[in-house]
mmCIF file of C-alpha atoms in Angstrom:
data_model
loop_
_atom_site.group_PDB
_atom_site.id
_atom_site.type_symbol
_atom_site.label_atom_id
_atom_site.label_comp_id
_atom_site.label_asym_id
_atom_site.label_seq_id
_atom_site.Cartn_x
_atom_site.Cartn_y
_atom_site.Cartn_z
ATOM 1 C CA UNK A 1492 6.356 -1.670 20.899
ATOM 2 C CA UNK A 1493 7.864 -0.114 17.301
ATOM 3 C CA UNK A 1494 7.249 2.845 15.730
ATOM 4 C CA UNK A 1495 4.605 2.138 13.759
ATOM 5 C CA UNK A 1496 2.473 0.204 15.955
ATOM 6 C CA UNK A 1497 2.678 3.822 18.273
ATOM 7 C CA UNK A 1498 1.439 5.083 14.964
ATOM 8 C CA UNK A 1499 -1.668 2.894 14.847
ATOM 9 C CA UNK A 1500 -2.670 3.109 18.389
ATOM 10 C CA UNK A 1501 -2.143 7.183 18.126
ATOM 11 C CA UNK A 1502 -4.545 7.087 14.958
ATOM 12 C CA UNK A 1503 -6.928 4.444 16.506
ATOM 13 C CA UNK A 1504 -7.299 6.274 19.516
ATOM 14 C CA UNK A 1505 -7.972 9.204 18.101
ATOM 15 C CA UNK A 1506 -10.976 7.795 15.097
ATOM 16 C CA UNK A 1507 -12.172 6.380 18.354
ATOM 17 C CA UNK A 1508 -12.310 9.134 21.085
ATOM 18 C CA UNK A 1509 -12.162 12.000 18.836
ATOM 19 C CA UNK A 1510 -8.729 13.382 20.257
ATOM 20 C CA UNK A 1511 -6.139 12.053 22.774
ATOM 21 C CA UNK A 1512 -3.642 13.293 25.183
ATOM 22 C CA UNK A 1513 -0.075 13.057 24.889
ATOM 23 C CA UNK A 1514 0.571 12.563 28.263
ATOM 24 C CA UNK A 1515 -2.141 9.306 28.479
ATOM 25 C CA UNK A 1516 -0.498 7.637 25.714
ATOM 26 C CA UNK A 1517 2.816 8.364 27.325
ATOM 27 C CA UNK A 1518 2.099 6.661 30.270
ATOM 28 C CA UNK A 1519 -0.333 3.849 29.075
ATOM 29 C CA UNK A 1520 2.822 2.919 26.358
ATOM 30 C CA UNK A 1521 5.610 3.808 28.851
ATOM 31 C CA UNK A 1522 7.374 6.165 26.326
ATOM 32 C CA UNK A 1523 8.324 9.748 26.725
ATOM 33 C CA UNK A 1524 6.187 12.408 26.146
ATOM 34 C CA UNK A 1525 8.741 13.273 23.523
ATOM 35 C CA UNK A 1526 8.701 10.526 21.971
ATOM 36 C CA UNK A 1527 4.261 10.841 21.574
ATOM 37 C CA UNK A 1528 4.556 14.281 20.618
ATOM 38 C CA UNK A 1529 7.228 12.931 17.676
ATOM 39 C CA UNK A 1530 4.392 10.313 16.462
ATOM 40 C CA UNK A 1531 1.783 13.197 16.379
ATOM 41 C CA UNK A 1532 3.986 14.997 13.975
ATOM 42 C CA UNK A 1533 4.502 11.870 11.852
ATOM 43 C CA UNK A 1534 0.653 11.532 11.576
ATOM 44 C CA UNK A 1535 -0.116 15.022 11.225
ATOM 45 C CA UNK A 1536 2.576 15.301 8.477
ATOM 46 C CA UNK A 1537 0.384 12.513 6.779
ATOM 47 C CA UNK A 1538 -2.372 14.664 7.127
ATOM 48 C CA UNK A 1539 -4.472 11.749 9.648
ATOM 49 C CA UNK A 1540 -4.892 14.099 12.322
ATOM 50 C CA UNK A 1541 -4.552 17.355 13.230
ATOM 51 C CA UNK A 1542 -2.390 18.981 16.365
ATOM 52 C CA UNK A 1543 -3.763 20.906 18.952
ATOM 53 C CA UNK A 1544 -1.455 21.648 22.515
ATOM 54 C CA UNK A 1545 -1.102 18.679 24.125
ATOM 55 C CA UNK A 1546 -2.179 15.751 22.047
ATOM 56 C CA UNK A 1547 -3.647 15.713 18.414
ATOM 57 C CA UNK A 1548 -7.731 15.191 17.162
ATOM 58 C CA UNK A 1549 -9.447 14.068 14.262
ATOM 59 C CA UNK A 1550 -9.432 16.221 11.552
ATOM 60 C CA UNK A 1551 -12.256 18.314 11.271
ATOM 61 C CA UNK A 1552 -15.646 17.790 9.729
ATOM 62 C CA UNK A 1553 -14.417 13.831 9.677
ATOM 63 C CA UNK A 1554 -17.181 12.286 12.676
ATOM 64 C CA UNK A 1555 -15.907 8.928 14.683
ATOM 65 C CA UNK A 1556 -16.542 5.631 12.102
ATOM 66 C CA UNK A 1557 -17.330 3.767 14.697
ATOM 67 C CA UNK A 1558 -19.974 6.087 15.722
ATOM 68 C CA UNK A 1559 -21.913 7.088 13.282
ATOM 69 C CA UNK A 1560 -23.541 4.937 10.043
ATOM 70 C CA UNK A 1561 -25.470 6.625 7.092
ATOM 71 C CA UNK A 1562 -29.292 6.691 9.088
ATOM 72 C CA UNK A 1563 -27.672 8.132 11.871
ATOM 73 C CA UNK A 1564 -24.594 10.324 10.737
ATOM 74 C CA UNK A 1565 -22.890 11.489 14.079
ATOM 75 C CA UNK A 1566 -22.899 15.370 15.140
ATOM 76 C CA UNK A 1567 -20.538 17.289 12.947
ATOM 77 C CA UNK A 1568 -20.937 15.305 10.220
ATOM 78 C CA UNK A 1569 -21.539 15.982 6.668
ATOM 79 C CA UNK A 1570 -25.248 17.571 6.140
ATOM 80 C CA UNK A 1571 -27.902 15.592 4.176
ATOM 81 C CA UNK A 1572 -27.217 18.285 0.967
ATOM 82 C CA UNK A 1573 -23.520 17.223 0.837
ATOM 83 C CA UNK A 1574 -22.160 14.696 -0.616
ATOM 84 C CA UNK A 1575 -23.919 11.472 -0.974
ATOM 85 C CA UNK A 1576 -21.714 9.712 -3.610
ATOM 86 C CA UNK A 1577 -18.052 8.778 -4.469
ATOM 87 C CA UNK A 1578 -17.232 7.167 -6.977
ATOM 88 C CA UNK A 1579 -14.038 4.539 -6.931
ATOM 89 C CA UNK A 1580 -12.160 2.692 -10.328
ATOM 90 C CA UNK A 1581 -9.503 -0.152 -9.298
ATOM 91 C CA UNK A 1582 -7.870 -2.235 -11.507
ATOM 92 C CA UNK A 1583 -9.288 -5.404 -10.208
ATOM 93 C CA UNK A 1584 -11.558 -7.045 -7.563
ATOM 94 C CA UNK A 1585 -10.459 -9.820 -6.998
ATOM 95 C CA UNK A 1586 -6.227 -8.990 -6.060
ATOM 96 C CA UNK A 1587 -4.623 -6.976 -3.651
ATOM 97 C CA UNK A 1588 -7.597 -4.376 -4.046
ATOM 98 C CA UNK A 1589 -10.223 -6.053 -2.201
ATOM 99 C CA UNK A 1590 -9.000 -5.048 1.094
ATOM 100 C CA UNK A 1591 -8.586 -1.501 -0.195
ATOM 101 C CA UNK A 1592 -12.228 -1.597 -1.229
ATOM 102 C CA UNK A 1593 -13.436 -2.536 2.071
ATOM 103 C CA UNK A 1594 -11.924 -0.092 3.806
ATOM 104 C CA UNK A 1595 -13.331 2.877 1.523
ATOM 105 C CA UNK A 1596 -16.532 1.285 1.440
ATOM 106 C CA UNK A 1597 -16.789 1.223 5.550
ATOM 107 C CA UNK A 1598 -15.172 4.744 5.802
ATOM 108 C CA UNK A 1599 -17.647 6.446 3.691
ATOM 109 C CA UNK A 1600 -20.427 4.424 5.097
ATOM 110 C CA UNK A 1601 -19.608 5.610 8.357
ATOM 111 C CA UNK A 1602 -19.448 9.275 7.044
ATOM 112 C CA UNK A 1603 -23.586 8.757 5.186
ATOM 113 C CA UNK A 1604 -21.794 8.378 2.053
ATOM 114 C CA UNK A 1605 -22.733 5.542 -0.928
ATOM 115 C CA UNK A 1606 -19.349 4.396 -2.720
ATOM 116 C CA UNK A 1607 -20.441 3.725 -6.419
ATOM 117 C CA UNK A 1608 -17.559 1.001 -7.651
ATOM 118 C CA UNK A 1609 -16.217 0.455 -11.343
ATOM 119 C CA UNK A 1610 -13.631 -2.133 -12.016
ATOM 120 C CA UNK A 1611 -11.353 -1.326 -15.164
ATOM 121 C CA UNK A 1612 -9.491 -4.840 -15.449
ATOM 122 C CA UNK A 1613 -5.997 -3.051 -16.315
ATOM 123 C CA UNK A 1614 -7.616 -1.469 -19.371
ATOM 124 C CA UNK A 1615 -7.158 2.396 -19.710
ATOM 125 C CA UNK A 1616 -8.723 3.010 -22.141
ATOM 126 C CA UNK A 1617 -12.040 1.867 -20.378
ATOM 127 C CA UNK A 1618 -11.101 3.757 -16.814
ATOM 128 C CA UNK A 1619 -11.579 7.311 -18.470
ATOM 129 C CA UNK A 1620 -15.107 6.447 -20.400
ATOM 130 C CA UNK A 1621 -15.779 4.865 -16.440
ATOM 131 C CA UNK A 1622 -14.819 7.849 -14.616
ATOM 132 C CA UNK A 1623 -16.829 10.652 -17.477
ATOM 133 C CA UNK A 1624 -19.612 8.244 -16.833
ATOM 134 C CA UNK A 1625 -19.504 8.686 -13.235
ATOM 135 C CA UNK A 1626 -19.615 12.222 -13.385
ATOM 136 C CA UNK A 1627 -22.550 12.648 -15.495
ATOM 137 C CA UNK A 1628 -24.457 10.114 -13.501
ATOM 138 C CA UNK A 1629 -23.333 13.367 -10.444
ATOM 139 C CA UNK A 1630 -20.734 11.692 -8.011
ATOM 140 C CA UNK A 1631 -19.193 14.347 -5.662
ATOM 141 C CA UNK A 1632 -15.543 12.860 -6.150
ATOM 142 C CA UNK A 1633 -13.655 10.298 -7.389
ATOM 143 C CA UNK A 1634 -10.381 7.629 -5.796
ATOM 144 C CA UNK A 1635 -9.078 5.989 -8.876
ATOM 145 C CA UNK A 1636 -6.377 3.958 -9.025
ATOM 146 C CA UNK A 1637 -5.147 4.109 -13.093
ATOM 147 C CA UNK A 1638 -3.622 1.375 -14.426
ATOM 148 C CA UNK A 1639 0.113 2.549 -16.030
ATOM 149 C CA UNK A 1640 0.331 3.781 -19.736
ATOM 150 C CA UNK A 1641 3.189 2.085 -21.947
ATOM 151 C CA UNK A 1642 4.689 4.263 -22.715
ATOM 152 C CA UNK A 1643 4.706 6.903 -20.348
ATOM 153 C CA UNK A 1644 2.974 9.801 -21.880
ATOM 154 C CA UNK A 1645 5.034 12.765 -22.977
ATOM 155 C CA UNK A 1646 5.687 15.442 -19.855
ATOM 156 C CA UNK A 1647 3.945 18.121 -21.410
ATOM 157 C CA UNK A 1648 1.084 15.995 -21.168
ATOM 158 C CA UNK A 1649 -2.187 16.252 -19.010
ATOM 159 C CA UNK A 1650 -2.959 13.159 -17.543
ATOM 160 C CA UNK A 1651 -6.965 11.777 -18.279
ATOM 161 C CA UNK A 1652 -8.001 12.417 -14.776
ATOM 162 C CA UNK A 1653 -6.998 16.290 -14.798
ATOM 163 C CA UNK A 1654 -9.717 17.408 -16.983
ATOM 164 C CA UNK A 1655 -12.722 15.290 -14.590
ATOM 165 C CA UNK A 1656 -14.639 18.484 -13.047
ATOM 166 C CA UNK A 1657 -14.914 17.129 -9.713
ATOM 167 C CA UNK A 1658 -12.143 16.063 -7.081
ATOM 168 C CA UNK A 1659 -10.427 13.149 -6.718
ATOM 169 C CA UNK A 1660 -7.159 11.023 -4.946
ATOM 170 C CA UNK A 1661 -5.212 8.901 -6.453
ATOM 171 C CA UNK A 1662 -4.443 5.427 -4.538
ATOM 172 C CA UNK A 1663 -1.426 3.224 -5.353
ATOM 173 C CA UNK A 1664 -0.443 5.513 -8.195
ATOM 174 C CA UNK A 1665 1.612 8.525 -7.465
ATOM 175 C CA UNK A 1666 0.385 11.473 -10.031
ATOM 176 C CA UNK A 1667 1.675 11.478 -13.471
ATOM 177 C CA UNK A 1668 4.182 13.881 -14.409
ATOM 178 C CA UNK A 1669 4.404 15.008 -10.497
ATOM 179 C CA UNK A 1670 1.567 16.920 -10.753
ATOM 180 C CA UNK A 1671 -0.723 18.114 -7.594
ATOM 181 C CA UNK A 1672 -2.857 15.822 -6.672
ATOM 182 C CA UNK A 1673 -3.863 14.327 -3.912
ATOM 183 C CA UNK A 1674 -2.612 10.882 -3.316
ATOM 184 C CA UNK A 1675 -2.362 7.734 -1.052
ATOM 185 C CA UNK A 1676 -0.454 4.587 -1.425
ATOM 186 C CA UNK A 1677 1.595 2.017 -0.044
ATOM 187 C CA UNK A 1678 5.198 3.184 0.319
ATOM 188 C CA UNK A 1679 6.538 -0.323 -1.377
ATOM 189 C CA UNK A 1680 10.213 1.082 -1.323
ATOM 190 C CA UNK A 1681 10.126 1.093 2.281
ATOM 191 C CA UNK A 1682 8.366 -2.534 2.246
ATOM 192 C CA UNK A 1683 11.214 -4.350 0.151
ATOM 193 C CA UNK A 1684 13.775 -2.574 2.232
ATOM 194 C CA UNK A 1685 12.529 -4.045 4.896
ATOM 195 C CA UNK A 1686 12.371 -7.732 3.205
ATOM 196 C CA UNK A 1687 16.846 -7.238 2.655
ATOM 197 C CA UNK A 1688 17.069 -6.097 6.230
ATOM 198 C CA UNK A 1689 15.519 -8.846 7.725
ATOM 199 C CA UNK A 1690 16.965 -11.845 5.336
ATOM 200 C CA UNK A 1691 20.190 -9.388 5.586
ATOM 201 C CA UNK A 1692 20.003 -9.597 9.927
ATOM 202 C CA UNK A 1693 19.018 -13.288 9.116
ATOM 203 C CA UNK A 1694 23.014 -13.498 7.795
ATOM 204 C CA UNK A 1695 21.918 -14.171 3.791
ATOM 205 C CA UNK A 1696 24.263 -11.965 1.673
ATOM 206 C CA UNK A 1697 23.289 -13.244 -1.498
ATOM 207 C CA UNK A 1698 19.686 -11.931 -2.093
ATOM 208 C CA UNK A 1699 18.097 -11.906 -5.278
ATOM 209 C CA UNK A 1700 15.108 -9.654 -6.264
ATOM 210 C CA UNK A 1701 12.835 -12.171 -8.315
ATOM 211 C CA UNK A 1702 9.621 -9.915 -10.016
ATOM 212 C CA UNK A 1703 7.641 -9.314 -13.079
ATOM 213 C CA UNK A 1704 8.831 -5.952 -13.870
ATOM 214 C CA UNK A 1705 5.554 -4.351 -15.768
ATOM 215 C CA UNK A 1706 3.447 -4.632 -12.709
ATOM 216 C CA UNK A 1707 2.424 -1.115 -11.298
ATOM 217 C CA UNK A 1708 4.199 -1.744 -7.933
ATOM 218 C CA UNK A 1709 7.600 -3.087 -9.807
ATOM 219 C CA UNK A 1710 9.603 0.447 -9.927
ATOM 220 C CA UNK A 1711 9.061 1.042 -6.318
ATOM 221 C CA UNK A 1712 9.913 -2.423 -5.355
ATOM 222 C CA UNK A 1713 13.082 -2.001 -6.733
ATOM 223 C CA UNK A 1714 14.124 1.314 -6.226
ATOM 224 C CA UNK A 1715 13.654 -0.354 -2.445
ATOM 225 C CA UNK A 1716 16.039 -3.509 -2.936
ATOM 226 C CA UNK A 1717 18.763 -1.469 -4.615
ATOM 227 C CA UNK A 1718 18.834 1.331 -2.008
ATOM 228 C CA UNK A 1719 18.929 -1.440 0.578
ATOM 229 C CA UNK A 1720 21.491 -3.442 -1.252
ATOM 230 C CA UNK A 1721 23.774 -0.500 -1.139
ATOM 231 C CA UNK A 1722 23.446 0.448 1.805
ATOM 232 C CA UNK A 1723 24.918 -3.106 2.976
ATOM 233 C CA UNK A 1724 27.826 -3.143 0.057
ATOM 234 C CA UNK A 1725 26.281 -5.709 -1.138
ATOM 235 C CA UNK A 1726 25.966 -7.357 -5.100
ATOM 236 C CA UNK A 1727 22.332 -6.384 -6.588
ATOM 237 C CA UNK A 1728 20.841 -9.304 -8.270
ATOM 238 C CA UNK A 1729 17.571 -8.824 -10.368
ATOM 239 C CA UNK A 1730 16.270 -11.043 -12.455
ATOM 240 C CA UNK A 1731 12.871 -10.608 -14.715
ATOM 241 C CA UNK A 1732 10.192 -13.210 -14.772
ATOM 242 C CA UNK A 1733 9.013 -11.250 -17.648
ATOM 243 C CA UNK A 1734 5.197 -11.384 -18.288
ATOM 244 C CA UNK A 1735 4.282 -14.483 -19.793
ATOM 245 C CA UNK A 1736 2.879 -18.209 -18.752
ATOM 246 C CA UNK A 1737 5.209 -19.838 -15.917
ATOM 247 C CA UNK A 1738 7.656 -22.549 -17.532
ATOM 248 C CA UNK A 1739 7.931 -20.096 -20.465
ATOM 249 C CA UNK A 1740 10.256 -17.474 -22.188
ATOM 250 C CA UNK A 1741 11.591 -15.379 -19.964
ATOM 251 C CA UNK A 1742 10.299 -16.984 -16.638
ATOM 252 C CA UNK A 1743 12.035 -20.315 -17.394
ATOM 253 C CA UNK A 1744 15.120 -18.184 -18.169
ATOM 254 C CA UNK A 1745 14.808 -16.429 -14.704
ATOM 255 C CA UNK A 1746 14.289 -19.436 -12.643
ATOM 256 C CA UNK A 1747 17.066 -21.314 -13.852
ATOM 257 C CA UNK A 1748 19.521 -18.126 -13.226
ATOM 258 C CA UNK A 1749 18.295 -17.859 -9.725
ATOM 259 C CA UNK A 1750 18.747 -21.550 -9.467
ATOM 260 C CA UNK A 1751 22.340 -21.577 -11.029
ATOM 261 C CA UNK A 1752 23.430 -18.999 -8.612
ATOM 262 C CA UNK A 1753 21.902 -21.003 -6.071
ATOM 263 C CA UNK A 1754 23.700 -23.962 -6.317
ATOM 264 C CA UNK A 1755 26.884 -21.857 -7.328
ATOM 265 C CA UNK A 1756 27.011 -20.306 -3.903
ATOM 266 C CA UNK A 1757 26.309 -16.780 -4.504
ATOM 267 C CA UNK A 1758 22.459 -16.571 -3.574
ATOM 268 C CA UNK A 1759 21.132 -17.759 -1.163
ATOM 269 C CA UNK A 1760 17.715 -15.727 -0.347
ATOM 270 C CA UNK A 1761 14.893 -13.824 -2.451
ATOM 271 C CA UNK A 1762 12.458 -11.386 -2.488
ATOM 272 C CA UNK A 1763 9.836 -12.595 -4.822
ATOM 273 C CA UNK A 1764 6.788 -10.285 -6.299
ATOM 274 C CA UNK A 1765 3.845 -10.759 -7.129
ATOM 275 C CA UNK A 1766 2.881 -13.465 -4.499
ATOM 276 C CA UNK A 1767 1.655 -15.683 -7.017
ATOM 277 C CA UNK A 1768 5.220 -16.360 -8.714
ATOM 278 C CA UNK A 1769 7.157 -17.297 -4.767
ATOM 279 C CA UNK A 1770 4.759 -19.870 -4.534
ATOM 280 C CA UNK A 1771 5.413 -21.616 -7.309
ATOM 281 C CA UNK A 1772 9.178 -20.948 -6.901
ATOM 282 C CA UNK A 1773 9.010 -22.316 -3.469
ATOM 283 C CA UNK A 1774 7.703 -25.778 -5.086
ATOM 284 C CA UNK A 1775 10.139 -25.466 -7.611
ATOM 285 C CA UNK A 1776 12.988 -25.164 -5.333
ATOM 286 C CA UNK A 1777 11.567 -28.092 -3.244
ATOM 287 C CA UNK A 1778 11.127 -30.505 -6.472
ATOM 288 C CA UNK A 1779 15.398 -29.558 -6.809
ATOM 289 C CA UNK A 1780 15.843 -30.652 -3.130
ATOM 290 C CA UNK A 1781 16.725 -27.274 -2.266
ATOM 291 C CA UNK A 1782 15.599 -26.900 1.829
ATOM 292 C CA UNK A 1783 13.740 -23.441 2.557
ATOM 293 C CA UNK A 1784 14.853 -22.030 4.952
ATOM 294 C CA UNK A 1785 18.021 -23.689 5.015
ATOM 295 C CA UNK A 1786 19.369 -23.924 1.231
ATOM 296 C CA UNK A 1787 17.255 -20.430 0.388
ATOM 297 C CA UNK A 1788 15.398 -18.401 2.404
ATOM 298 C CA UNK A 1789 12.276 -16.426 0.892
ATOM 299 C CA UNK A 1790 10.001 -13.621 0.980
ATOM 300 C CA UNK A 1791 7.024 -13.150 -0.749
ATOM 301 C CA UNK A 1792 5.305 -9.792 -1.549
ATOM 302 C CA UNK A 1793 1.860 -8.633 -0.996
ATOM 303 C CA UNK A 1794 0.921 -11.586 1.730
ATOM 304 C CA UNK A 1795 -2.504 -12.330 -0.420
ATOM 305 C CA UNK A 1796 -2.003 -15.797 -0.231
ATOM 306 C CA UNK A 1797 1.401 -16.297 1.324
ATOM 307 C CA UNK A 1798 0.598 -17.964 4.493
ATOM 308 C CA UNK A 1799 -1.365 -20.654 2.983
ATOM 309 C CA UNK A 1800 1.666 -22.078 0.906
ATOM 310 C CA UNK A 1801 2.834 -25.473 1.696
ATOM 311 C CA UNK A 1802 5.570 -23.682 3.863
ATOM 312 C CA UNK A 1803 4.328 -20.425 4.781
ATOM 313 C CA UNK A 1804 5.931 -17.612 3.306
ATOM 314 C CA UNK A 1805 7.238 -14.688 4.969
ATOM 315 C CA UNK A 1806 5.595 -11.947 3.347
ATOM 316 C CA UNK A 1807 5.397 -7.985 2.905
ATOM 317 C CA UNK A 1808 1.839 -6.812 4.041
ATOM 318 C CA UNK A 1809 0.831 -3.546 2.666
ATOM 319 C CA UNK A 1810 -1.820 -2.124 4.671
ATOM 320 C CA UNK A 1811 -4.463 -2.090 2.426
ATOM 321 C CA UNK A 1812 -7.634 -1.145 3.974
ATOM 322 C CA UNK A 1813 -6.265 1.840 5.925
ATOM 323 C CA UNK A 1814 -4.884 2.191 1.940
ATOM 324 C CA UNK A 1815 -8.645 2.809 1.536
ATOM 325 C CA UNK A 1816 -9.629 4.428 4.773
ATOM 326 C CA UNK A 1817 -7.129 7.246 4.021
ATOM 327 C CA UNK A 1818 -8.213 7.597 0.361
ATOM 328 C CA UNK A 1819 -11.441 8.077 1.527
ATOM 329 C CA UNK A 1820 -10.963 10.744 4.117
ATOM 330 C CA UNK A 1821 -8.810 12.594 1.661
ATOM 331 C CA UNK A 1822 -11.245 12.924 -0.492
ATOM 332 C CA UNK A 1823 -14.200 14.021 2.156
ATOM 333 C CA UNK A 1824 -11.331 16.434 3.811
ATOM 334 C CA UNK A 1825 -10.959 17.788 -0.293
ATOM 335 C CA UNK A 1826 -14.653 18.456 -1.114
ATOM 336 C CA UNK A 1827 -15.122 20.092 2.830
ATOM 337 C CA UNK A 1828 -11.778 22.343 2.019
ATOM 338 C CA UNK A 1829 -11.408 22.737 -1.616
ATOM 339 C CA UNK A 1830 -8.696 25.164 -1.255
ATOM 340 C CA UNK A 1831 -6.604 22.545 1.295
ATOM 341 C CA UNK A 1832 -2.771 21.931 0.123
ATOM 342 C CA UNK A 1833 -2.538 18.626 -1.487
ATOM 343 C CA UNK A 1834 -1.544 15.932 0.536
ATOM 344 C CA UNK A 1835 0.650 13.038 -0.344
ATOM 345 C CA UNK A 1836 0.069 10.340 2.111
ATOM 346 C CA UNK A 1837 2.718 7.026 2.598
ATOM 347 C CA UNK A 1838 1.178 4.316 4.382
ATOM 348 C CA UNK A 1839 4.313 1.998 5.428
ATOM 349 C CA UNK A 1840 3.866 -1.734 5.056
ATOM 350 C CA UNK A 1841 4.585 -4.679 7.439
ATOM 351 C CA UNK A 1842 6.675 -7.804 7.589
ATOM 352 C CA UNK A 1843 4.615 -10.887 8.748
ATOM 353 C CA UNK A 1844 7.450 -13.304 9.194
ATOM 354 C CA UNK A 1845 6.535 -16.909 8.828
ATOM 355 C CA UNK A 1846 8.776 -20.095 8.180
ATOM 356 C CA UNK A 1847 10.397 -19.445 4.964
ATOM 357 C CA UNK A 1848 12.630 -16.765 6.303
ATOM 358 C CA UNK A 1849 13.176 -18.772 9.689
ATOM 359 C CA UNK A 1850 17.317 -19.078 9.630
#
């Protein structure tokens, strides 16, 4: 069993039962108590469990979601006079964020809390207005996934959400100017590295990164790709597909550059973000009589619809539901303990291997 699988199992056990003993899990999984103890330390550092002697337990103030409901909160849950509504602002409700929203909604409901949702449609000017309206309506705290601002604000400027007057947690966004804020998000650099190492393990050496550089995820995917390729001492090929329509301008130039690299023998694999571009590239490769994965291995990023492609695509799959769950838990802890240290929790994505990268 991989380390991340053990972490998920331990976390599920603690959330379900309220606590776990290291010796019990060690015997069940057939690993040493030292290994389980290290896993507990990792979960505690991520702010997901509390260490206790001989094991771990749920964080104070967070009842077991499986045994609570808005009508019948568990013993120890927030009292009726506690926070009843949390606000959530996301840039989209149709791509990437539906599972994040679902995780947040389920967790809020399990704690007797209502979730109020707003969608900004990637309009930065709308987000601060939506947040101000929610605060006026009496939300106790906010879950925020702000759109990136281009150009970036001056380093001395405060982000708009720093003046909200209510606690907040940033979701899939790092704090602007590295300010102090609770934050939960996917470790996209780890995800990109996971994809590159998978392709390297299959014997690929000419691995390109094709992406649209303007997405909020792009900088961290680029960081992970560069680190993994540098560690393997291999040349890096980064192709920006631009922000326009497919078949035009930078997109067509980028695809042509990649196809030329494949035909010349320098490229034999690609990590592609976002995922819809990976699916279009798959069709283009096959139309050019290039076999996938024999000639070119593909890995897409996000795993929204990758398995539905003509040839199911191997994909990096962020744990979106877990991001939503953890965001609500962080915010409820902040409301219960305003003076507690700030937390930044990184959720590791998974690699789902399918036909496009079998080598």
